[in-house]
mmCIF file of C-alpha atoms in Angstrom:
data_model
loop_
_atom_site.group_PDB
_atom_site.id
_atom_site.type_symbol
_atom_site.label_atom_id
_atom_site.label_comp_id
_atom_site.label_asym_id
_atom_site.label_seq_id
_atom_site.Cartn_x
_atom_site.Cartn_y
_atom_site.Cartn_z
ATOM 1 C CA UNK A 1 -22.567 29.978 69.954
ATOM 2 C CA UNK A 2 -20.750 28.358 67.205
ATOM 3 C CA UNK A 3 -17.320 28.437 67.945
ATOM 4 C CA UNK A 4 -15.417 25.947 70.064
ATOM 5 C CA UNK A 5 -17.510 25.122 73.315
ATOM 6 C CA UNK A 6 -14.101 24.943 75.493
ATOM 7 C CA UNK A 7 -10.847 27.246 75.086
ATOM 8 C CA UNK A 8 -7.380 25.839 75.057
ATOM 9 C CA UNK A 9 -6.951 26.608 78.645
ATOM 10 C CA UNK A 10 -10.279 24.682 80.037
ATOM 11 C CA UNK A 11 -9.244 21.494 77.852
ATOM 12 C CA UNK A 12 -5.582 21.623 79.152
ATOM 13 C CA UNK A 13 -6.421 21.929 82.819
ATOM 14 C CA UNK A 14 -8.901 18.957 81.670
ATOM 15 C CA UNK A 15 -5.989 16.633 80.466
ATOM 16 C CA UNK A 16 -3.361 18.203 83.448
ATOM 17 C CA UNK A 17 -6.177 16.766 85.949
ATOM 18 C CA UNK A 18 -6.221 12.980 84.260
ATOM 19 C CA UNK A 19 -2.559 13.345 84.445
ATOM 20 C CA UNK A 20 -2.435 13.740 87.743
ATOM 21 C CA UNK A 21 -4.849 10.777 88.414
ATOM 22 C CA UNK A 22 -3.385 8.078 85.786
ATOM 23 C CA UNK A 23 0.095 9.033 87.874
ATOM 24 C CA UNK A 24 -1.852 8.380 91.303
ATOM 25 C CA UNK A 25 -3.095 5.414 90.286
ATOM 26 C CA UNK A 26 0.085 4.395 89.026
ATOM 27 C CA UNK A 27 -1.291 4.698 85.382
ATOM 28 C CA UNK A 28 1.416 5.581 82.137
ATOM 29 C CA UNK A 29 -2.010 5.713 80.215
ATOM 30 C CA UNK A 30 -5.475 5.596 79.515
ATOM 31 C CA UNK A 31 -7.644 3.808 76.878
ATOM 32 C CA UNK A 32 -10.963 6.215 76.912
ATOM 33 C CA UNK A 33 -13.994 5.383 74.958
ATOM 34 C CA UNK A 34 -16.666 6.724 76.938
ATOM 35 C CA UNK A 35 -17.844 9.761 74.496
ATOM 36 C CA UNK A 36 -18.543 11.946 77.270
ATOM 37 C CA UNK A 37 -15.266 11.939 78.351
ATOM 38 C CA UNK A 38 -13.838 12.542 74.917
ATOM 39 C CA UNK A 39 -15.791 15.588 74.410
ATOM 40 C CA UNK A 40 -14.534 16.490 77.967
ATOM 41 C CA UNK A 41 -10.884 16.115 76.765
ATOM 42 C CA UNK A 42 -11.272 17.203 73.240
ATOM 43 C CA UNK A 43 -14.272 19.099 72.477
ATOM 44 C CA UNK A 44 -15.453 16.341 70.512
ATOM 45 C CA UNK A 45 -18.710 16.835 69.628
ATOM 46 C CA UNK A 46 -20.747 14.807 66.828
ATOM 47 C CA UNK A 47 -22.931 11.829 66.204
ATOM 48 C CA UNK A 48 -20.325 9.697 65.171
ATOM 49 C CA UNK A 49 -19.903 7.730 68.578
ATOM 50 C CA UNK A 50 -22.414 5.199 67.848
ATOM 51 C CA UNK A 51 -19.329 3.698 65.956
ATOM 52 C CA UNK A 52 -15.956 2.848 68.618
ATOM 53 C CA UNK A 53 -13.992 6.065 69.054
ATOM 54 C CA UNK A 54 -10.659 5.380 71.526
ATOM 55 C CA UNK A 55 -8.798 8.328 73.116
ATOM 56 C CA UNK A 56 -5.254 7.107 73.947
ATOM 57 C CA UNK A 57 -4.009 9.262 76.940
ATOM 58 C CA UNK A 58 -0.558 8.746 78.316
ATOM 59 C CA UNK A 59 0.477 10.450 81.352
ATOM 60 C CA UNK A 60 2.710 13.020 79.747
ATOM 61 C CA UNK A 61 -0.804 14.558 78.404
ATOM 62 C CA UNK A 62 -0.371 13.321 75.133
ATOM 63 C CA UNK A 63 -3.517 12.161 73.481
ATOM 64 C CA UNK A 64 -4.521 10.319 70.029
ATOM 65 C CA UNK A 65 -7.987 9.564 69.108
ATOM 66 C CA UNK A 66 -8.685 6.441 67.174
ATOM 67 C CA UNK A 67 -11.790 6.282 65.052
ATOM 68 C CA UNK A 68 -13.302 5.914 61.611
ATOM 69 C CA UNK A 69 -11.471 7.489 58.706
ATOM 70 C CA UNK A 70 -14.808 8.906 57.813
ATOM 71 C CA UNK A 71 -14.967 11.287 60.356
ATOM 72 C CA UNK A 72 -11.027 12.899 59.897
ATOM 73 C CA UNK A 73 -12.738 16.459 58.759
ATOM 74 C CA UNK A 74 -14.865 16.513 61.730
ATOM 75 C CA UNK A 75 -12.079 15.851 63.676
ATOM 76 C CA UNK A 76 -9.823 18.260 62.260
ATOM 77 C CA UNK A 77 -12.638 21.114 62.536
ATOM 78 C CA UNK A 78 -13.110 20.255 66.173
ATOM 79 C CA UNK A 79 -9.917 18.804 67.923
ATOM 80 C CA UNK A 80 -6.849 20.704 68.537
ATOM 81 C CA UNK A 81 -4.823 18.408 71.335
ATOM 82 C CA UNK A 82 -5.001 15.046 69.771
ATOM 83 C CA UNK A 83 -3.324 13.083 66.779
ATOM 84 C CA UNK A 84 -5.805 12.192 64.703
ATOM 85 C CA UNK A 85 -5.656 7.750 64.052
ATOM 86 C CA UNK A 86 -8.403 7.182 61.129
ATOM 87 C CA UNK A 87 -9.249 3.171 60.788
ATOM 88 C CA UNK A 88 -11.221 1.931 57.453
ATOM 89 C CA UNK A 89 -14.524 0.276 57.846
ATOM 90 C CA UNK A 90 -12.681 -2.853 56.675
ATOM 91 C CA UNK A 91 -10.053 -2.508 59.372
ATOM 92 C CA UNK A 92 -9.821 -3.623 62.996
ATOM 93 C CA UNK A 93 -9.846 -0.283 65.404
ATOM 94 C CA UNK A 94 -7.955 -2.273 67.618
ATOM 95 C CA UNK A 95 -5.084 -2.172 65.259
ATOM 96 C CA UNK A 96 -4.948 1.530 64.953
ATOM 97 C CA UNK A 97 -5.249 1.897 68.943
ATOM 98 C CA UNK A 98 -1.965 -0.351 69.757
ATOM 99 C CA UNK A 99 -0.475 1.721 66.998
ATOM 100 C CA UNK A 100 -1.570 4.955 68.776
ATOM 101 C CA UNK A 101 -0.346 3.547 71.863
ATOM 102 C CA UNK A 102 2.823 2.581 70.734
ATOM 103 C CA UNK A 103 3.317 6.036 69.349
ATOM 104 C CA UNK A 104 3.235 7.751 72.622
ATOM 105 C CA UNK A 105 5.222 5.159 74.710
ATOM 106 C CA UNK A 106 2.915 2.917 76.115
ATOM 107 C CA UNK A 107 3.769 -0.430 74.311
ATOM 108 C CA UNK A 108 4.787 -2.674 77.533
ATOM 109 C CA UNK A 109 3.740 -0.177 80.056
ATOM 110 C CA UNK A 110 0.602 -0.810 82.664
ATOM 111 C CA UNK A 111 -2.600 0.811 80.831
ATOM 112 C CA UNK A 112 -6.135 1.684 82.149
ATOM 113 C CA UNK A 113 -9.615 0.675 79.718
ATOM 114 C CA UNK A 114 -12.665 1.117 80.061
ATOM 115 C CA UNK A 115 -14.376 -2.148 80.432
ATOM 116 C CA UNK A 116 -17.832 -0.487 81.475
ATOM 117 C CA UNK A 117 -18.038 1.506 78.420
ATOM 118 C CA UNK A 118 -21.278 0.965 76.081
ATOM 119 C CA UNK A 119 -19.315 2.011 73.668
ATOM 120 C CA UNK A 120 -16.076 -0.398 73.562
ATOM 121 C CA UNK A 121 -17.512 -3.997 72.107
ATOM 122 C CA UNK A 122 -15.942 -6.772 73.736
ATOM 123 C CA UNK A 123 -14.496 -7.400 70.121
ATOM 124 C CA UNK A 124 -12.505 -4.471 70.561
ATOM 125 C CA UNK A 125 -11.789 -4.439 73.906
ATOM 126 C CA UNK A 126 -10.521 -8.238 73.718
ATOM 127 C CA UNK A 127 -8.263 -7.665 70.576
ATOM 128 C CA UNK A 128 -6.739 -4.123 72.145
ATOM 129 C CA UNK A 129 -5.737 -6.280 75.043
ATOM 130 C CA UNK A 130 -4.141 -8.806 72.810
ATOM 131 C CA UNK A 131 -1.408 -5.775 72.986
ATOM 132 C CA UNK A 132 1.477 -5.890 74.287
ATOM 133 C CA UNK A 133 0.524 -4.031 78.242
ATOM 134 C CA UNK A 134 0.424 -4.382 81.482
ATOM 135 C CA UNK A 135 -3.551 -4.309 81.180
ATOM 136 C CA UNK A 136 -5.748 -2.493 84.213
ATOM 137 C CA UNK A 137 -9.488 -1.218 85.335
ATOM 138 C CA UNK A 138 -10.087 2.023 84.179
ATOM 139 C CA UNK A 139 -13.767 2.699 84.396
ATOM 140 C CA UNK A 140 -14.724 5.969 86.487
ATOM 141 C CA UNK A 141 -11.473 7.541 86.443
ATOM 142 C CA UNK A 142 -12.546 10.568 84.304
ATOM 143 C CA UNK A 143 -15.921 10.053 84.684
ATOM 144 C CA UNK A 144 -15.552 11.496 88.723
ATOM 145 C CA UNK A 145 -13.467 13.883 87.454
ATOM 146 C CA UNK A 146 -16.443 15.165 84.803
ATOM 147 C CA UNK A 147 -19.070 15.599 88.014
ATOM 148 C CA UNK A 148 -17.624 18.419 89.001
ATOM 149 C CA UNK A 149 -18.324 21.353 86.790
ATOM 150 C CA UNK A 150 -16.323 24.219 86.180
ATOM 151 C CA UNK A 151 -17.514 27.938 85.729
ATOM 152 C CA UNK A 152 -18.077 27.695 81.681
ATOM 153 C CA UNK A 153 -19.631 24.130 82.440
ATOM 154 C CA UNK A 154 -22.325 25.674 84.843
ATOM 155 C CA UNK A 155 -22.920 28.459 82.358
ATOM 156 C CA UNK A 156 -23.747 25.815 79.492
ATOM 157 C CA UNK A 157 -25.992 23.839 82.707
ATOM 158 C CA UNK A 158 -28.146 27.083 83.098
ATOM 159 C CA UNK A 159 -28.576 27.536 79.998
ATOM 160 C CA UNK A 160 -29.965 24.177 79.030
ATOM 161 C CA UNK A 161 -32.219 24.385 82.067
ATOM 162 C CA UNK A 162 -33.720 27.528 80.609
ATOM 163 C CA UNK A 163 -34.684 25.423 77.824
ATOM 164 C CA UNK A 164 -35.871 22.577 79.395
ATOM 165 C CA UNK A 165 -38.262 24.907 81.192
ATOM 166 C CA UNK A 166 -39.531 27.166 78.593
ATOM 167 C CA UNK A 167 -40.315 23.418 76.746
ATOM 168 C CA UNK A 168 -41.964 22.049 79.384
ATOM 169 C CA UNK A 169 -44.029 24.998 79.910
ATOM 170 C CA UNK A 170 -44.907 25.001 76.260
ATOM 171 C CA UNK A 171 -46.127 21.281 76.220
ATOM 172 C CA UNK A 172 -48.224 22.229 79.590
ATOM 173 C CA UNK A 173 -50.002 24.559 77.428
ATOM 174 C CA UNK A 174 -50.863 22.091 74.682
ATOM 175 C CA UNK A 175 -52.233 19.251 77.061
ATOM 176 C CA UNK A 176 -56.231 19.395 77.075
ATOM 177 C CA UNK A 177 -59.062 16.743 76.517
ATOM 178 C CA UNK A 178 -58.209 15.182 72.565
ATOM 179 C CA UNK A 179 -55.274 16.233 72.738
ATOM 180 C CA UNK A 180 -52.641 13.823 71.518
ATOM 181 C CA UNK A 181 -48.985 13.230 72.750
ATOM 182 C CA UNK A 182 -47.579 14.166 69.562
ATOM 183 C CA UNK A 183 -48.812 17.852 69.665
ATOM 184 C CA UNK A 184 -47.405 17.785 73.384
ATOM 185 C CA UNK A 185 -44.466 16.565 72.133
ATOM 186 C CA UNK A 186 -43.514 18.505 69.000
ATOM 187 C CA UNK A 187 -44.836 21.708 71.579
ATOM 188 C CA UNK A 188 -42.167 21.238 73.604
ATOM 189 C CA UNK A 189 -39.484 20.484 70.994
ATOM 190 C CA UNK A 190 -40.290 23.528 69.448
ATOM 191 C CA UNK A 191 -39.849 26.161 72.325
ATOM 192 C CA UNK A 192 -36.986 24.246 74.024
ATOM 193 C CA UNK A 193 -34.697 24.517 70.408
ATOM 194 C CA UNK A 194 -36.057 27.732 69.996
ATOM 195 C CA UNK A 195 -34.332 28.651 73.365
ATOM 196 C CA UNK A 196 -31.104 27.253 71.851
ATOM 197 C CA UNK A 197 -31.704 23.895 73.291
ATOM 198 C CA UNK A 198 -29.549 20.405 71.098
ATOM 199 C CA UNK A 199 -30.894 17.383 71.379
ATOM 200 C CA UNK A 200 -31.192 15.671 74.451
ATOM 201 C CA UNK A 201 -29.481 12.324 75.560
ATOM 202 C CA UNK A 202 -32.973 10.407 75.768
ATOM 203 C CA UNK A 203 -36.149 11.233 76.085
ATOM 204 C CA UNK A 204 -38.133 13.725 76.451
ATOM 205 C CA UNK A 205 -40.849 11.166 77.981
ATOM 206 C CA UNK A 206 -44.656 11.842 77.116
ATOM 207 C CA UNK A 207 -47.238 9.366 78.364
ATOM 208 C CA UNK A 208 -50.175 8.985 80.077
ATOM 209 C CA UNK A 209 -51.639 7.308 83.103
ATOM 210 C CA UNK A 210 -52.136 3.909 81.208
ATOM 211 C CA UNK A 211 -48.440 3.965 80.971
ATOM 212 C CA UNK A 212 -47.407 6.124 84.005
ATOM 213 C CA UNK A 213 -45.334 2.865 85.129
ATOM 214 C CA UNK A 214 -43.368 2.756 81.998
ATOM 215 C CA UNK A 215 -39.528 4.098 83.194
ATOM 216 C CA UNK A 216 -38.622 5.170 79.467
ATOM 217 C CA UNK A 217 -41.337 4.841 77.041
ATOM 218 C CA UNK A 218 -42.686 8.277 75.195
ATOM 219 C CA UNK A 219 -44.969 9.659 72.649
ATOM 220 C CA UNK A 220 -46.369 6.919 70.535
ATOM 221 C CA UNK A 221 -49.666 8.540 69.211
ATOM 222 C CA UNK A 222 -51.919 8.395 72.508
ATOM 223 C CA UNK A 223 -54.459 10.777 73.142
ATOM 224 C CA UNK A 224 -55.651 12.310 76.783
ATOM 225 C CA UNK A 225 -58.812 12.995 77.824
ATOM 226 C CA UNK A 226 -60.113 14.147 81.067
ATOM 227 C CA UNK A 227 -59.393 12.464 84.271
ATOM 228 C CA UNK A 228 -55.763 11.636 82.434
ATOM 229 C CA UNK A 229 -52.392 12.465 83.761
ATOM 230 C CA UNK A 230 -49.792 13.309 81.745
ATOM 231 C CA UNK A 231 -46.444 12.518 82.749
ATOM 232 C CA UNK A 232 -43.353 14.568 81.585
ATOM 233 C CA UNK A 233 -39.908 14.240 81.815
ATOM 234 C CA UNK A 234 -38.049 16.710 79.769
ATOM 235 C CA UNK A 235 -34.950 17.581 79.124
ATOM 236 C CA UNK A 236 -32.650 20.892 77.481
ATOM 237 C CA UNK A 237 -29.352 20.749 76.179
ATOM 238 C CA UNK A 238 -26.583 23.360 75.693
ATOM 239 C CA UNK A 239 -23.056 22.172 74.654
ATOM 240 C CA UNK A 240 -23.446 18.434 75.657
ATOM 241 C CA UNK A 241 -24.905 19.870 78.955
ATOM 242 C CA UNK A 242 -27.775 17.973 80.587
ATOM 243 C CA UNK A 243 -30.439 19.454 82.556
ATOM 244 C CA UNK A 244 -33.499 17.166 83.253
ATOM 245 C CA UNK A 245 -36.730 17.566 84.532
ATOM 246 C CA UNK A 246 -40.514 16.358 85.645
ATOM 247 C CA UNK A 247 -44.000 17.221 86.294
ATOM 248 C CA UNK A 248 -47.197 15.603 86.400
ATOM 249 C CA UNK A 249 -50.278 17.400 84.324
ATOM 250 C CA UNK A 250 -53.816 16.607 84.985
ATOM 251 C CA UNK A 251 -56.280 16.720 82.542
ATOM 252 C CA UNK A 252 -59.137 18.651 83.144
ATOM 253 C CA UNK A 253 -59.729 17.880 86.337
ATOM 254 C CA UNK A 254 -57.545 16.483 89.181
ATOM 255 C CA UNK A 255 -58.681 13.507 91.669
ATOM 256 C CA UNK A 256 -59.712 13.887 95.264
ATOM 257 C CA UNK A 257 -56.602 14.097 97.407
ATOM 258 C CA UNK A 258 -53.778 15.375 95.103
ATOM 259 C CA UNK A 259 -52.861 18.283 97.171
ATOM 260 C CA UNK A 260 -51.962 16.088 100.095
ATOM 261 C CA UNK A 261 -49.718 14.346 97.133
ATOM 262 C CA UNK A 262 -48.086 17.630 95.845
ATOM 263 C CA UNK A 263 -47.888 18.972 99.530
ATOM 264 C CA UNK A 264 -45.828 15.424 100.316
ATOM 265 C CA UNK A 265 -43.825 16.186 96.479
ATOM 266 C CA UNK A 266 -42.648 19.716 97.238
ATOM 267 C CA UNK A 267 -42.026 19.120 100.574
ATOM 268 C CA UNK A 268 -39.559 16.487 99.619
ATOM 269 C CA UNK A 269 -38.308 18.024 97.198
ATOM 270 C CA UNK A 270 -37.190 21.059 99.557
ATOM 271 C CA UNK A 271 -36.031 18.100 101.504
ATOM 272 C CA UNK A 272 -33.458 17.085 98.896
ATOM 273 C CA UNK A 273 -32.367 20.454 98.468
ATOM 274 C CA UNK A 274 -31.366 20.936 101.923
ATOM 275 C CA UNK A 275 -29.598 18.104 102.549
ATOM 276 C CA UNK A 276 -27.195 18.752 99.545
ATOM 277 C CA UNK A 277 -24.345 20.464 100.767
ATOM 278 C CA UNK A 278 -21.061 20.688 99.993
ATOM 279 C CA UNK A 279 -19.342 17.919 102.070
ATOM 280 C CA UNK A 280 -22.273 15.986 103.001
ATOM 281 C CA UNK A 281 -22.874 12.059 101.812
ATOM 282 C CA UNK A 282 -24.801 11.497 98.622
ATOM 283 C CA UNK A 283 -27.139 8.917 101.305
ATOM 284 C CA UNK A 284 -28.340 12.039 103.287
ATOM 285 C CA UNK A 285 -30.151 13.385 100.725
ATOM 286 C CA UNK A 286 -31.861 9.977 99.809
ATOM 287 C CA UNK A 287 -32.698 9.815 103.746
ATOM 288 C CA UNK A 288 -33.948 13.400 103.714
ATOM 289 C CA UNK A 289 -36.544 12.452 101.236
ATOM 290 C CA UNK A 290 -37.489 9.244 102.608
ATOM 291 C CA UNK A 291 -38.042 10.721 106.004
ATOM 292 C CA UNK A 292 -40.629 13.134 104.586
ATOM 293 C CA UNK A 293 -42.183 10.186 103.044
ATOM 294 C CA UNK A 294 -42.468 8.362 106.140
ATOM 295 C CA UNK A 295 -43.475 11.129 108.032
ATOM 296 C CA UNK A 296 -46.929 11.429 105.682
ATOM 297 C CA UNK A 297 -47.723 7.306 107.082
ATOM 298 C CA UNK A 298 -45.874 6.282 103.915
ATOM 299 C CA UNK A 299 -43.098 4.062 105.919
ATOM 300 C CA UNK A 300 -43.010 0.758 103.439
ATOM 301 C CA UNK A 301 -42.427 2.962 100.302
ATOM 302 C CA UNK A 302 -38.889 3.134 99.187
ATOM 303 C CA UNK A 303 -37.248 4.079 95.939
ATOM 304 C CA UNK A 304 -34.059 3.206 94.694
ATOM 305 C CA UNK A 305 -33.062 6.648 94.639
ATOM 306 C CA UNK A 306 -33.857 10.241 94.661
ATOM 307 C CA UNK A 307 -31.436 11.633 91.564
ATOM 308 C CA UNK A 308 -28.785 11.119 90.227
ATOM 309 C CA UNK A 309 -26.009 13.116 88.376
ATOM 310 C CA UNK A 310 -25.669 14.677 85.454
ATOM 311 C CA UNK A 311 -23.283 16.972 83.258
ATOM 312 C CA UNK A 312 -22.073 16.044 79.531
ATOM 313 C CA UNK A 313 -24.626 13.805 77.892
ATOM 314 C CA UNK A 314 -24.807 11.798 74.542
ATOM 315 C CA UNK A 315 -27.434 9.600 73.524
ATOM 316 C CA UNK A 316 -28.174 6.905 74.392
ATOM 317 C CA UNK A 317 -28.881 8.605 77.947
ATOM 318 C CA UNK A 318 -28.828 11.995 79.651
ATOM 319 C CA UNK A 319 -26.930 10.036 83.026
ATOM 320 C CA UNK A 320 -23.266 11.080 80.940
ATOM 321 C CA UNK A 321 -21.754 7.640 80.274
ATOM 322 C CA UNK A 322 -22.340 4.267 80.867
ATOM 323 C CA UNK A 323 -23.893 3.993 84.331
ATOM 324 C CA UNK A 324 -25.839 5.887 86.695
ATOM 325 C CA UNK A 325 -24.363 7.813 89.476
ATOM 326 C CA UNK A 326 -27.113 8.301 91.837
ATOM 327 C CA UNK A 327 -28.703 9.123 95.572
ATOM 328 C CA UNK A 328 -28.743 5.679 97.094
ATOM 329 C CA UNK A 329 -29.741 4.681 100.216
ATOM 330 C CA UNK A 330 -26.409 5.001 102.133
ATOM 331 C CA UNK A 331 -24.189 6.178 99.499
ATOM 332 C CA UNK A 332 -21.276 7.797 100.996
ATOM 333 C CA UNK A 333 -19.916 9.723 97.870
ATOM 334 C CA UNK A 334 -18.746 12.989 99.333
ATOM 335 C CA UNK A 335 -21.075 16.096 97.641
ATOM 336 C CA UNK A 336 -18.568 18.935 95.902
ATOM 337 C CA UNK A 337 -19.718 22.455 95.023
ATOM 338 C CA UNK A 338 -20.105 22.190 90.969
ATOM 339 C CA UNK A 339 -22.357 19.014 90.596
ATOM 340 C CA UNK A 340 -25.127 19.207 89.147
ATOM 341 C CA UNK A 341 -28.307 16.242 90.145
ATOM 342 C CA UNK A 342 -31.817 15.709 88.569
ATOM 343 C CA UNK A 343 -33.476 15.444 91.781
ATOM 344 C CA UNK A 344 -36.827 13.410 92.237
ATOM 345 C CA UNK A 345 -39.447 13.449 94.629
ATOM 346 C CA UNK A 346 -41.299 11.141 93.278
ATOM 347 C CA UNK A 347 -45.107 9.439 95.048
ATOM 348 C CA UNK A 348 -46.474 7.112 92.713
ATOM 349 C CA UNK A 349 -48.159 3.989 92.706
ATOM 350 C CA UNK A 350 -48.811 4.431 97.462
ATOM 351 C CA UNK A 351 -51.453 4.860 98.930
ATOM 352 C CA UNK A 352 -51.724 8.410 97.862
ATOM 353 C CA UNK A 353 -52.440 10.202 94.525
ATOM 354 C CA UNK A 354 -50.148 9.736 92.412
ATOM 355 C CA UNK A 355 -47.631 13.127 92.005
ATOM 356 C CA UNK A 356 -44.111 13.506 91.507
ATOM 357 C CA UNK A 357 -41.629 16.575 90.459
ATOM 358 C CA UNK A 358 -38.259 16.490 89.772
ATOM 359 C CA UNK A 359 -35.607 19.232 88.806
ATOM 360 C CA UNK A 360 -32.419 20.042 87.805
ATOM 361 C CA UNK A 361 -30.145 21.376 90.917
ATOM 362 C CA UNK A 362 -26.538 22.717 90.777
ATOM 363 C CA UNK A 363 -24.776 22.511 93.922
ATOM 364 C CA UNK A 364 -22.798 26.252 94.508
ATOM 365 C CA UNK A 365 -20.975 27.482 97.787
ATOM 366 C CA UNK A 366 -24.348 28.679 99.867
ATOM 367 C CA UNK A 367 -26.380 25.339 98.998
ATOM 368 C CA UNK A 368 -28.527 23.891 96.025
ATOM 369 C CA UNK A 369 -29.937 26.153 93.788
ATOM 370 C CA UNK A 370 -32.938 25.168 91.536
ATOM 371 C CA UNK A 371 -32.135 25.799 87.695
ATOM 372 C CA UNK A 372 -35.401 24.560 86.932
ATOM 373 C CA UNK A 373 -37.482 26.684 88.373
ATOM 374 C CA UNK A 374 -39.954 28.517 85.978
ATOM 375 C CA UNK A 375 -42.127 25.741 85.888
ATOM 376 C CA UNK A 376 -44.545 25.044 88.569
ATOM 377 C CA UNK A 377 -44.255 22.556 91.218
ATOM 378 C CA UNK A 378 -47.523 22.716 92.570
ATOM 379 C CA UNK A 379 -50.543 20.871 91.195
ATOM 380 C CA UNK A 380 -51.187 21.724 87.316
ATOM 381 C CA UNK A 381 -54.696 21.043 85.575
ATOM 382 C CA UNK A 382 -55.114 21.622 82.229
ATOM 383 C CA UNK A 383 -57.727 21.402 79.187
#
């Protein structure tokens, strides 16, 4: 596909639903620089974000993005509902934003930002709120919106877990004794673009057992030999569209007592997947999993969650924004038909062998479905 990734209609029932939120919270506007949630509004979609971009929302739907001149053809190619606010690298964005917001009424009036962005510099937040506003939290409000997909949205989720999968199948293939993590790596790279996959948020995440510990390290030039286990946590991409996933490959040969370990994995795993229904608490899912594990004598081992969720992502992570929406013990966020979670069932480092899947898993009307599901969950030896 190489037209626009969202129609008019999808990006105006997009800005209609902020609307209504900024006017519930008693909002006349938004200050958005979470770049997840300008692509959601705008269709947005480029590198440039590792420089301050700042979508001025009022509550009328009226938009202006604020960011550097540089990037006025991109924005012109791509955006079609917002006035277009280029800043020179020599001038203050913060300038240009209280400029914006003056232009669409909101000098004076009470205005959300988003002080939990990555991407807004306490430099720039500090000298936008030097403006003349009655100044409030804004974090989250279009990020909830974002976690619920619509059709189009799961459409672009299915696709990038096609990719994912057909990549991590690939790299399965190329793991064997002297093998080294860049040939797993450029393996996988190569099938998942192949099967139309962008880059990914982060990752993907290559190591070995030496390293299995490491939360986000990857290939660095290690090589596996027998008796290794490769860990992998990959990831496809299709219009911004996140769809992570896991498995642990042995080398060669596998250790004495890895079944029980998978057995404990899957089953947890289908765990998960039951307890996500529409209407239920984000916690019951985390309990689900946890009971299996303490069911298998595993009572003292706790995680500090099971998934998370995930939808639009630009780097520097695949979560979509700037924190991590996840299954916590006890979270009581209400599940809605149209997220989308990387789910983990994770047992590593217990007193089992060490094992762990995890997938990608849209939430529809009759349950969780498995995107990722190509790829085997049940114990893989290779090489």
């Amino acid at each position: 596909m190489t037209g626009p990734a969202f129609d008019d209609g999808e990006l105006a029932g997009r800005v209609a639903r902020s609307c209504a939120l900024l006017k519930a919270e008693g909002l006349d506007g938004l200050l958005i620089s979470v770049p997840e949630s300008i692509y959601w509004l705008t269709g947005l979609d480029h590198w440039g974000f590792f420089a301050a971009h700042v979508l001025v929302l009022n509550a009328d739907g009226e938009m202006a993005l604020v960011c550097r001149a540089m990037e006025g053809i991109t924005v012109a190619n791509q955006v079609r509902n917002a006035r277009f606010y280029g800043h020179a690298d020599h001038e203050e964005l913060s300038d240009h934003v209280l400029r914006a917001m003056a232009d669409l009424g909101l000098k004076g009036g009470r205005v959300g930002i988003e002080k939990r962005s990555l991407f807004l510099t306490p430099r720039h937040a500090e000298r936008i709120m030097q403006g003349e506003a009655d100044w409030s939290e804004g974090s989250g409000l279009i990020d909830d919106l974002r976690l619920v997909k619509s059709p189009v949205e799961m459409a672009y989720t299915r696709k990038a877990a096609r990719a994912a999968d057909l990549g991590t199948l690939a790299a399965i293939e190329a793991v064997r004794d002297g093998a080294s993590d860049y040939e797993v790596a450029a393996e996988y790279h190569r099938a998942a673009i192949l099967a139309e996959s962008e880059y990914p948020g982060f990752g993907p995440f290559f190591r070995p057992t030496s390293r299995l510990g490491e939360e986000h390290t990857t290939w660095r030039g290690d090589v596996f030999r027998t008796g290794d286990a490769v860990f992998m946590e990959t990831c496809g991409a299709y219009r911004k569209y996140q769809a992570p996933m896991g498995r642990l490959v042995y080398v060669g040969a596998a250790p004495e007592g890895v079944e029980r370990s998978v057995e404990l994995a899957v089953d947890g795993m289908k765990a998960i997947c039951a307890a996500l229904k529409p209407g239920a608490a984000a916690g019951d899912a985390y309990a689900a999993w946890r009971e299996v594990a303490a069911g298998a004598g595993l009572a003292d081992y706790n995680r500090h969650h099971c998934g998370y969720l995930v939808g639009i992502g630009f780097p520097p992570s695949w979560t979509g924004g700037s924190m991590v929406t996840s299954l916590f013990p006890g979270s009581e966020r209400k599940l809605e038909v149209g997220m989308v979670f990387h789910a983990h069932s994770w047992f590593t480092n217990t007193d089992v062998v060490d094992y762990f899947i995890s997938n990608t898993v849209m939430l529809t009307e009759t349950g969780a479905e498995v995107l990722t599901d190509q790829t085997p969950e049940t114990l893989i030896v290779k090489g």
